[in-house]
Tab-separated table of C-alpha atoms in Angstrom:
chain	number	residue	atom	x	y	z
A	1	MET	CA	5.941	-5.585	29.533
A	2	GLY	CA	7.639	-7.883	31.740
A	3	HIS	CA	9.284	-11.101	30.523
A	4	ASN	CA	5.880	-12.476	29.263
A	5	PHE	CA	7.413	-14.301	26.240
A	6	LYS	CA	4.303	-16.400	25.727
A	7	ALA	CA	2.216	-13.341	25.215
A	8	LEU	CA	4.884	-11.630	23.030
A	9	ALA	CA	5.130	-14.855	20.753
A	10	GLU	CA	1.417	-14.597	20.552
A	11	LEU	CA	1.364	-10.944	19.652
A	12	TYR	CA	3.904	-11.542	16.713
A	13	LYS	CA	2.156	-14.571	15.501
A	14	THR	CA	-1.244	-12.943	15.433
A	15	ALA	CA	0.229	-9.814	13.696
A	16	LEU	CA	1.751	-12.023	10.999
A	17	LEU	CA	-1.020	-14.430	10.284
A	18	ASN	CA	-4.073	-12.247	10.785
A	19	ASP	CA	-2.848	-8.938	9.798
A	20	VAL	CA	0.326	-8.639	7.569
A	21	LEU	CA	0.018	-11.615	5.340
A	22	PRO	CA	-3.794	-11.045	4.622
A	23	PHE	CA	-3.164	-7.340	3.757
A	24	TRP	CA	-0.566	-8.559	0.968
A	25	GLU	CA	-2.845	-11.533	-0.062
A	26	LYS	CA	-5.880	-9.415	-0.617
A	27	HIS	CA	-4.277	-6.209	-2.213
A	28	SER	CA	-0.977	-7.250	-3.919
A	29	LEU	CA	-1.572	-10.102	-6.367
A	30	ASP	CA	-1.645	-9.559	-9.967
A	31	TRP	CA	-3.301	-12.729	-11.219
A	32	GLN	CA	-3.750	-11.201	-14.838
A	33	GLN	CA	-0.018	-10.567	-15.571
A	34	GLY	CA	1.805	-12.355	-12.878
A	35	GLY	CA	3.797	-11.115	-9.983
A	36	TYR	CA	2.807	-8.590	-7.428
A	37	PHE	CA	1.670	-4.866	-6.899
A	38	THR	CA	3.831	-3.317	-4.250
A	39	CYS	CA	2.834	0.368	-4.509
A	40	LEU	CA	-0.054	0.232	-2.103
A	41	ASP	CA	-1.615	3.111	-0.295
A	42	ARG	CA	-2.524	3.123	3.382
A	43	GLN	CA	-5.661	1.008	2.720
A	44	GLY	CA	-4.116	-1.186	0.084
A	45	LYS	CA	-5.088	0.533	-3.048
A	46	VAL	CA	-2.566	0.125	-5.983
A	47	TYR	CA	-1.173	3.510	-7.039
A	48	ASP	CA	1.549	2.336	-9.349
A	49	THR	CA	1.719	-0.806	-11.333
A	50	ASP	CA	5.608	-1.010	-12.087
A	51	LYS	CA	7.239	-4.182	-10.684
A	52	PHE	CA	10.445	-3.861	-8.665
A	53	ILE	CA	12.768	-6.881	-8.772
A	54	TRP	CA	13.908	-6.699	-5.336
A	55	LEU	CA	10.362	-6.573	-4.007
A	56	GLN	CA	9.175	-9.263	-6.337
A	57	ASN	CA	11.811	-11.604	-5.361
A	58	ARG	CA	11.201	-10.808	-1.725
A	59	GLN	CA	7.611	-11.649	-1.804
A	60	VAL	CA	8.403	-14.875	-3.538
A	61	TRP	CA	10.849	-15.676	-0.747
A	62	THR	CA	8.321	-14.537	2.135
A	63	PHE	CA	5.572	-16.879	1.008
A	64	SER	CA	7.836	-19.833	0.038
A	65	MET	CA	9.519	-19.549	3.304
A	66	LEU	CA	6.488	-19.437	5.349
A	67	TYR	CA	5.225	-22.501	3.211
A	68	ASN	CA	8.554	-24.420	4.098
A	69	GLN	CA	8.892	-23.252	7.726
A	70	LEU	CA	5.311	-22.843	9.121
A	71	GLU	CA	2.619	-24.849	7.053
A	72	LYS	CA	2.059	-26.424	3.976
A	73	ASN	CA	-0.489	-23.856	3.051
A	74	GLU	CA	-1.385	-24.314	-0.794
A	75	ASN	CA	-2.648	-20.667	-1.033
A	76	TRP	CA	0.996	-19.388	-0.027
A	77	LEU	CA	2.594	-21.765	-2.601
A	78	SER	CA	0.349	-20.533	-5.386
A	79	ILE	CA	1.138	-16.867	-4.456
A	80	ALA	CA	4.714	-17.788	-4.657
A	81	SER	CA	4.341	-19.478	-7.880
A	82	ASN	CA	2.566	-16.520	-9.359
A	83	GLY	CA	5.910	-14.334	-8.647
A	84	ALA	CA	8.400	-17.257	-9.291
A	85	ASN	CA	6.970	-17.784	-12.838
A	86	PHE	CA	6.656	-14.237	-13.804
A	87	LEU	CA	10.307	-13.342	-12.662
A	88	ALA	CA	11.651	-16.559	-14.414
A	89	GLN	CA	10.096	-15.469	-17.639
A	90	HIS	CA	10.750	-11.514	-17.346
A	91	GLY	CA	13.437	-10.951	-14.792
A	92	ARG	CA	16.786	-11.454	-16.354
A	93	ASP	CA	18.607	-10.019	-19.478
A	94	GLY	CA	20.166	-12.137	-22.081
A	95	ASP	CA	23.245	-12.735	-19.859
A	96	GLY	CA	21.393	-13.781	-16.838
A	97	ASN	CA	21.722	-10.659	-14.944
A	98	TRP	CA	18.554	-9.445	-12.884
A	99	TYR	CA	16.970	-6.173	-13.956
A	100	PHE	CA	16.135	-3.582	-11.426
A	101	ALA	CA	12.358	-2.568	-12.478
A	102	LEU	CA	9.826	-4.001	-14.856
A	103	THR	CA	6.564	-2.634	-16.389
A	104	ARG	CA	3.343	-4.446	-15.158
A	105	GLU	CA	3.357	-6.910	-18.010
A	106	GLY	CA	7.233	-7.407	-17.490
A	107	LYS	CA	9.036	-5.292	-19.960
A	108	PRO	CA	12.420	-4.145	-18.736
A	109	LEU	CA	12.530	-0.495	-17.282
A	110	VAL	CA	15.757	-0.212	-15.348
A	111	GLU	CA	18.974	-2.081	-16.318
A	112	PRO	CA	20.582	-4.642	-13.779
A	113	TYR	CA	22.721	-2.052	-12.368
A	114	ASN	CA	23.734	-4.005	-9.108
A	115	ILE	CA	23.911	-7.395	-7.767
A	116	PHE	CA	21.103	-7.003	-5.188
A	117	SER	CA	18.499	-7.994	-7.752
A	118	ASP	CA	20.447	-11.204	-8.173
A	119	CYS	CA	20.855	-11.758	-4.366
A	120	PHE	CA	17.245	-11.600	-3.865
A	121	ALA	CA	16.466	-13.802	-6.913
A	122	ALA	CA	18.844	-16.297	-5.405
A	123	MET	CA	17.060	-16.272	-2.045
A	124	ALA	CA	13.615	-16.343	-3.490
A	125	PHE	CA	14.234	-19.182	-6.024
A	126	SER	CA	16.049	-21.244	-3.282
A	127	GLN	CA	13.119	-21.151	-0.858
A	128	TYR	CA	10.725	-21.596	-3.909
A	129	ALA	CA	12.542	-24.566	-5.252
A	130	LEU	CA	12.255	-26.122	-1.748
A	131	ALA	CA	8.667	-25.399	-1.460
A	132	SER	CA	7.656	-26.374	-5.028
A	133	GLY	CA	10.230	-29.155	-5.735
A	134	GLU	CA	10.776	-27.639	-9.189
A	135	ASP	CA	14.209	-28.529	-10.593
A	136	TRP	CA	14.088	-25.256	-12.825
A	137	ALA	CA	13.926	-23.234	-9.825
A	138	LYS	CA	17.033	-24.597	-8.350
A	139	ASP	CA	18.846	-23.894	-11.539
A	140	VAL	CA	17.507	-20.178	-11.555
A	141	ALA	CA	18.672	-19.954	-7.814
A	142	MET	CA	22.378	-21.174	-8.408
A	143	GLN	CA	22.595	-19.184	-11.493
A	144	ALA	CA	21.928	-16.144	-9.517
A	145	TYR	CA	24.014	-17.101	-6.596
A	146	ASN	CA	27.082	-17.651	-8.901
A	147	ASN	CA	26.378	-14.173	-10.387
A	148	VAL	CA	26.632	-12.766	-6.862
A	149	LEU	CA	29.862	-14.536	-5.991
A	150	ARG	CA	31.396	-13.669	-9.567
A	151	ARG	CA	30.551	-9.786	-9.112
A	152	GLN	CA	30.830	-9.411	-5.405
A	153	ASN	CA	34.111	-7.262	-5.785
A	154	ASN	CA	32.610	-5.037	-8.488
A	155	PRO	CA	28.869	-5.168	-7.648
A	156	LYS	CA	27.826	-2.381	-10.023
A	157	GLY	CA	30.116	-3.506	-12.868
A	158	LYS	CA	29.679	-1.237	-15.818
A	159	TYR	CA	27.124	0.737	-14.228
A	160	ASN	CA	29.399	2.049	-11.723
A	161	LYS	CA	29.594	5.844	-11.824
A	162	THR	CA	32.560	6.451	-9.528
A	163	TYR	CA	35.748	7.233	-11.559
A	164	PRO	CA	38.126	4.129	-11.063
A	165	GLY	CA	41.394	4.169	-9.022
A	166	THR	CA	40.727	7.559	-7.334
A	167	ARG	CA	39.091	6.453	-4.166
A	168	PRO	CA	38.317	2.706	-4.179
A	169	MET	CA	35.837	1.610	-1.549
A	170	LYS	CA	33.867	-1.574	-0.653
A	171	SER	CA	30.474	-1.531	0.910
A	172	LEU	CA	29.216	-3.465	3.986
A	173	ALA	CA	25.940	-4.242	2.063
A	174	VAL	CA	27.851	-6.917	-0.122
A	175	PRO	CA	29.331	-9.164	2.575
A	176	MET	CA	26.437	-8.867	5.201
A	177	ILE	CA	23.901	-9.815	2.300
A	178	LEU	CA	26.308	-12.680	1.070
A	179	ALA	CA	26.419	-13.947	4.612
A	180	ASN	CA	22.569	-14.144	4.907
A	181	LEU	CA	22.079	-15.379	1.237
A	182	THR	CA	24.627	-18.076	1.806
A	183	LEU	CA	22.805	-19.512	4.884
A	184	GLU	CA	19.514	-19.287	2.744
A	185	MET	CA	21.034	-21.317	0.090
A	186	GLU	CA	22.686	-24.040	2.484
A	187	TRP	CA	20.402	-26.962	1.228
A	188	LEU	CA	21.751	-26.236	-2.329
A	189	LEU	CA	25.539	-25.689	-1.706
A	190	ALA	CA	28.313	-28.056	-1.173
A	191	THR	CA	29.388	-28.108	2.413
A	192	GLU	CA	32.913	-26.468	1.594
A	193	THR	CA	31.437	-23.806	-0.367
A	194	LEU	CA	29.019	-22.936	2.610
A	195	GLU	CA	31.667	-23.028	5.113
A	196	ASN	CA	34.215	-21.047	3.288
A	197	VAL	CA	31.792	-18.359	2.214
A	198	LEU	CA	30.380	-17.918	5.635
A	199	ALA	CA	33.787	-17.832	7.272
A	200	ALA	CA	35.049	-15.223	4.743
A	201	THR	CA	31.935	-12.903	5.276
A	202	VAL	CA	31.981	-13.117	9.031
A	203	GLN	CA	35.717	-12.217	9.014
A	204	GLU	CA	35.233	-9.183	6.646
A	205	VAL	CA	32.368	-7.817	8.304
A	206	MET	CA	33.787	-8.153	11.781
A	207	SER	CA	37.199	-6.884	10.875
A	208	ASP	CA	37.178	-4.558	7.817
A	209	PHE	CA	33.910	-2.692	8.586
A	210	PHE	CA	33.974	-2.699	12.359
A	211	ASP	CA	35.641	0.406	14.037
A	212	PRO	CA	37.089	-0.878	17.428
A	213	GLU	CA	37.455	2.546	18.845
A	214	ARG	CA	33.805	3.609	18.252
A	215	GLY	CA	32.300	0.003	18.358
A	216	LEU	CA	30.289	0.950	15.112
A	217	MET	CA	30.049	-0.355	11.733
A	218	TYR	CA	31.092	1.744	8.802
A	219	GLU	CA	28.903	1.485	5.645
A	220	ASN	CA	32.003	1.904	3.390
A	221	VAL	CA	35.924	1.288	4.013
A	222	ALA	CA	38.888	1.055	1.602
A	223	PRO	CA	39.345	-2.170	0.008
A	224	ASN	CA	41.902	-3.177	2.707
A	225	GLY	CA	39.520	-2.126	5.440
A	226	SER	CA	41.036	1.153	6.301
A	227	HIS	CA	38.775	3.996	7.125
A	228	ILE	CA	38.266	6.930	4.509
A	229	ASP	CA	37.599	10.397	5.701
A	230	CYS	CA	34.770	11.465	3.148
A	231	PHE	CA	30.905	11.379	3.223
A	232	GLU	CA	30.839	7.831	2.354
A	233	GLY	CA	33.684	6.997	4.468
A	234	ARG	CA	31.883	8.471	7.573
A	235	LEU	CA	28.645	7.082	6.949
A	236	ILE	CA	26.867	5.095	9.644
A	237	ASN	CA	23.655	3.191	8.516
A	238	PRO	CA	22.256	2.089	11.918
A	239	GLY	CA	19.711	-0.389	10.354
A	240	HIS	CA	22.286	-2.141	8.190
A	241	GLY	CA	24.752	-2.508	10.969
A	242	ILE	CA	22.172	-4.030	13.109
A	243	GLU	CA	20.690	-6.193	10.579
A	244	ALA	CA	24.269	-7.471	9.700
A	245	MET	CA	24.673	-8.386	13.300
A	246	TRP	CA	21.816	-10.611	13.539
A	247	PHE	CA	23.086	-12.308	10.425
A	248	ILE	CA	26.263	-12.776	12.151
A	249	MET	CA	24.631	-14.278	15.341
A	250	ASP	CA	22.650	-16.570	13.120
A	251	ILE	CA	25.928	-17.973	11.524
A	252	ALA	CA	27.851	-17.983	14.929
A	253	ARG	CA	24.898	-19.827	16.547
A	254	ARG	CA	25.494	-22.842	14.321
A	255	LYS	CA	28.846	-23.456	15.904
A	256	ASN	CA	28.113	-22.318	19.208
A	257	ASP	CA	30.640	-19.490	18.920
A	258	THR	CA	29.494	-17.529	21.952
A	259	LYS	CA	32.470	-15.192	21.397
A	260	THR	CA	31.268	-13.913	17.936
A	261	ILE	CA	27.570	-13.884	19.316
A	262	ASN	CA	28.638	-11.445	22.103
A	263	GLN	CA	30.739	-9.251	19.772
A	264	ALA	CA	27.724	-8.931	17.582
A	265	VAL	CA	25.348	-8.055	20.610
A	266	ASP	CA	28.087	-5.481	21.540
A	267	VAL	CA	27.883	-3.831	18.227
A	268	VAL	CA	24.104	-3.859	18.274
A	269	LEU	CA	24.007	-2.129	21.722
A	270	ASN	CA	26.675	0.276	20.546
A	271	ILE	CA	24.936	1.231	17.383
A	272	LEU	CA	21.644	1.768	19.501
A	273	ASN	CA	23.408	4.067	21.794
A	274	PHE	CA	24.883	6.006	18.973
A	275	ALA	CA	21.606	6.399	16.867
A	276	TRP	CA	18.830	6.588	19.261
A	277	ASP	CA	17.155	10.064	18.834
A	278	SER	CA	17.218	11.177	22.412
A	279	GLU	CA	14.634	14.033	21.847
A	280	TYR	CA	11.915	12.225	19.761
A	281	SER	CA	12.740	8.635	20.257
A	282	GLY	CA	13.429	5.988	17.305
A	283	LEU	CA	16.595	5.430	15.339
A	284	TYR	CA	18.099	7.862	12.740
A	285	TYR	CA	18.165	6.537	9.344
A	286	PHE	CA	21.905	7.781	8.375
A	287	MET	CA	24.491	9.334	10.679
A	288	ASP	CA	27.911	10.792	10.120
A	289	ALA	CA	30.485	8.921	12.467
A	290	ASP	CA	32.139	12.193	13.260
A	291	GLY	CA	28.994	14.124	13.895
A	292	HIS	CA	29.112	16.188	10.487
A	293	PRO	CA	26.073	16.904	8.536
A	294	PRO	CA	25.059	13.794	6.540
A	295	GLN	CA	24.821	14.002	2.812
A	296	GLN	CA	21.639	12.064	2.754
A	297	LEU	CA	18.833	14.731	3.423
A	298	GLU	CA	16.461	12.152	4.673
A	299	TRP	CA	18.967	11.326	7.315
A	300	ASP	CA	16.436	12.079	10.341
A	301	GLN	CA	13.491	9.911	9.200
A	302	LYS	CA	12.459	6.936	11.096
A	303	LEU	CA	12.193	3.779	8.699
A	304	TRP	CA	10.133	0.865	9.364
A	305	TRP	CA	12.864	-1.824	8.543
A	306	VAL	CA	15.442	-0.184	10.733
A	307	HIS	CA	13.198	-0.554	13.791
A	308	LEU	CA	12.062	-4.175	12.976
A	309	GLU	CA	15.612	-5.242	12.215
A	310	SER	CA	16.492	-3.934	15.754
A	311	LEU	CA	13.625	-5.951	17.322
A	312	VAL	CA	14.838	-9.017	15.664
A	313	ALA	CA	18.615	-8.380	16.588
A	314	LEU	CA	17.584	-7.716	20.215
A	315	ALA	CA	15.068	-10.686	20.515
A	316	MET	CA	17.855	-12.968	19.100
A	317	GLY	CA	20.702	-11.397	21.153
A	318	TYR	CA	18.547	-11.659	24.472
A	319	HIS	CA	17.633	-15.582	23.560
A	320	LEU	CA	21.149	-16.347	22.732
A	321	THR	CA	22.978	-14.317	25.775
A	322	GLY	CA	20.357	-13.481	28.229
A	323	ARG	CA	22.106	-10.283	28.447
A	324	GLU	CA	19.805	-7.634	30.569
A	325	GLU	CA	20.768	-4.756	28.283
A	326	CYS	CA	19.343	-6.479	25.233
A	327	TRP	CA	16.099	-6.979	27.186
A	328	GLU	CA	16.063	-3.196	28.319
A	329	TRP	CA	16.668	-2.057	24.670
A	330	TYR	CA	14.080	-4.556	23.227
A	331	GLN	CA	11.317	-2.959	25.517
A	332	LYS	CA	12.235	0.405	24.375
A	333	MET	CA	12.229	-0.342	20.840
A	334	HIS	CA	9.034	-2.512	21.050
A	335	ASP	CA	7.211	0.461	22.616
A	336	TYR	CA	8.254	2.751	19.985
A	337	ALA	CA	7.849	0.397	16.862
A	338	TRP	CA	4.636	-1.029	17.883
A	339	SER	CA	3.005	2.302	18.759
A	340	HIS	CA	4.415	4.341	15.617
A	341	PHE	CA	4.614	2.005	12.785
A	342	ALA	CA	1.754	-0.560	13.057
A	343	ASP	CA	-1.505	0.672	11.553
A	344	ARG	CA	-4.238	-0.382	13.797
A	345	GLU	CA	-7.014	0.814	11.383
A	346	PHE	CA	-5.965	-0.619	7.918
A	347	GLY	CA	-3.469	-3.272	8.966
A	348	GLU	CA	0.225	-3.749	7.930
A	349	TRP	CA	2.899	-1.136	9.038
A	350	PHE	CA	3.826	2.352	7.895
A	351	GLY	CA	7.195	2.712	6.348
A	352	TYR	CA	8.294	6.268	6.660
A	353	LEU	CA	7.726	8.576	9.548
A	354	ASN	CA	9.501	12.103	10.044
A	355	ARG	CA	11.874	12.763	12.931
A	356	ARG	CA	8.997	13.574	15.196
A	357	GLY	CA	7.417	9.916	14.519
A	358	GLU	CA	4.524	11.238	12.464
A	359	VAL	CA	3.496	9.393	9.318
A	360	LEU	CA	5.490	10.993	6.493
A	361	LEU	CA	4.285	8.778	3.500
A	362	ASN	CA	0.693	7.488	3.653
A	363	LEU	CA	1.722	4.315	2.076
A	364	LYS	CA	2.210	0.412	3.021
A	365	GLY	CA	4.114	-0.442	0.057
A	366	GLY	CA	6.280	1.551	-2.665
A	367	LYS	CA	9.500	1.133	-4.655
A	368	TRP	CA	11.338	-0.004	-1.673
A	369	LYS	CA	8.889	-1.339	0.685
A	370	GLY	CA	7.242	-4.674	-0.119
A	371	CYS	CA	6.102	-7.934	1.560
A	372	PHE	CA	9.496	-8.616	3.220
A	373	HIS	CA	10.910	-6.708	6.410
A	374	VAL	CA	7.604	-6.837	8.379
A	375	PRO	CA	6.615	-10.326	7.781
A	376	ARG	CA	10.220	-11.743	8.246
A	377	ALA	CA	10.563	-9.772	11.337
A	378	LEU	CA	7.282	-10.778	12.768
A	379	TYR	CA	8.084	-14.503	12.053
A	380	LEU	CA	11.589	-14.353	13.548
A	381	CYS	CA	10.567	-12.519	16.573
A	382	TRP	CA	7.696	-14.928	17.209
A	383	GLN	CA	10.224	-17.749	16.884
A	384	GLN	CA	12.705	-16.281	19.253
A	385	PHE	CA	10.030	-15.534	22.003
A	386	GLU	CA	8.387	-19.253	21.610
A	387	MET	CA	11.927	-20.707	22.210
A	388	LEU	CA	12.309	-18.341	25.222
A	389	SER	CA	8.975	-19.149	26.666
A	390	ALA	CA	9.579	-22.818	26.247
A	391	LYS	CA	12.961	-22.192	28.062
A	392	THR	CA	11.292	-20.491	31.088
A	393	VAL	CA	8.434	-23.046	31.522
């Protein structure tokens, strides 16, 4: 696979438009009750009808974003509306906090125990408001976004099970998602709010969570950014660190901040070197920074999103810096991901492989995997390679 950017752009485009989107269009739509089925087996058959708010919102986002960015496809807009109307009606409690799970018809199952449901709601309704021109959707987006800002220092609120005061910690997930979410909300935010939040999140991610000695991103640190020697404090989540870095590149690109872009690329390369399984290939799901046994028993599984986010980060890193190491790693990651996760027979991508790279769960969607990481990564890689091929012509 030489530098044939045109062929790569075509591969990602075809996979997105002819394989992945049709899979969700065909199997996931609940036209009767509204929203989407995400628990789909290998062939797309529904095996559970509960509706998970992260995934419902993410699917609204996916179809709205493609409608906004790619083409004004009325079918995509009606799919997005089917989710947005269902969620606006059933997704929140009386205080406007977003639940985690609902029954098929929209009755609450799991309380709003952290702010990620609100994050994905803000993303979804921002894109949907842009696509549909509906003012009420803007209001939903802004209300969810303000929830996130208000609760960012205590994301679980009353649902937090840690004892207060003994070992306070903050998690990388909050600033990294806030960085990406704020870019998503750009068209709805005052310039000052936008720039302040972006600057603060980049600063926090690149200083507090970054370990300069190892060149890695910790998942959890003390509130002042210092390292804590315990399971959570030693935790490295390679996929999260890599995904956070392409968010950072995306923000830095707007200001032509090549220093931050290169820093982010350095971190991506360090994480890949640290987390690559030299025996069976692919990236580990969780690691302990000091090499101790991780507390997550699924630490050595190979997950779809970890590899897809790496493809995005490497394509973007190569496009922005031209660094050869990005390209070498991209090829290695491409070969692994496309040969192990993409399902040539029934479409879409498998989500979960064991350490050896064999399919662990025969599903295309579940409680955590929906219509999001695969289509988003395919779209973003397609765009990167299209720009690279335009450059080289």
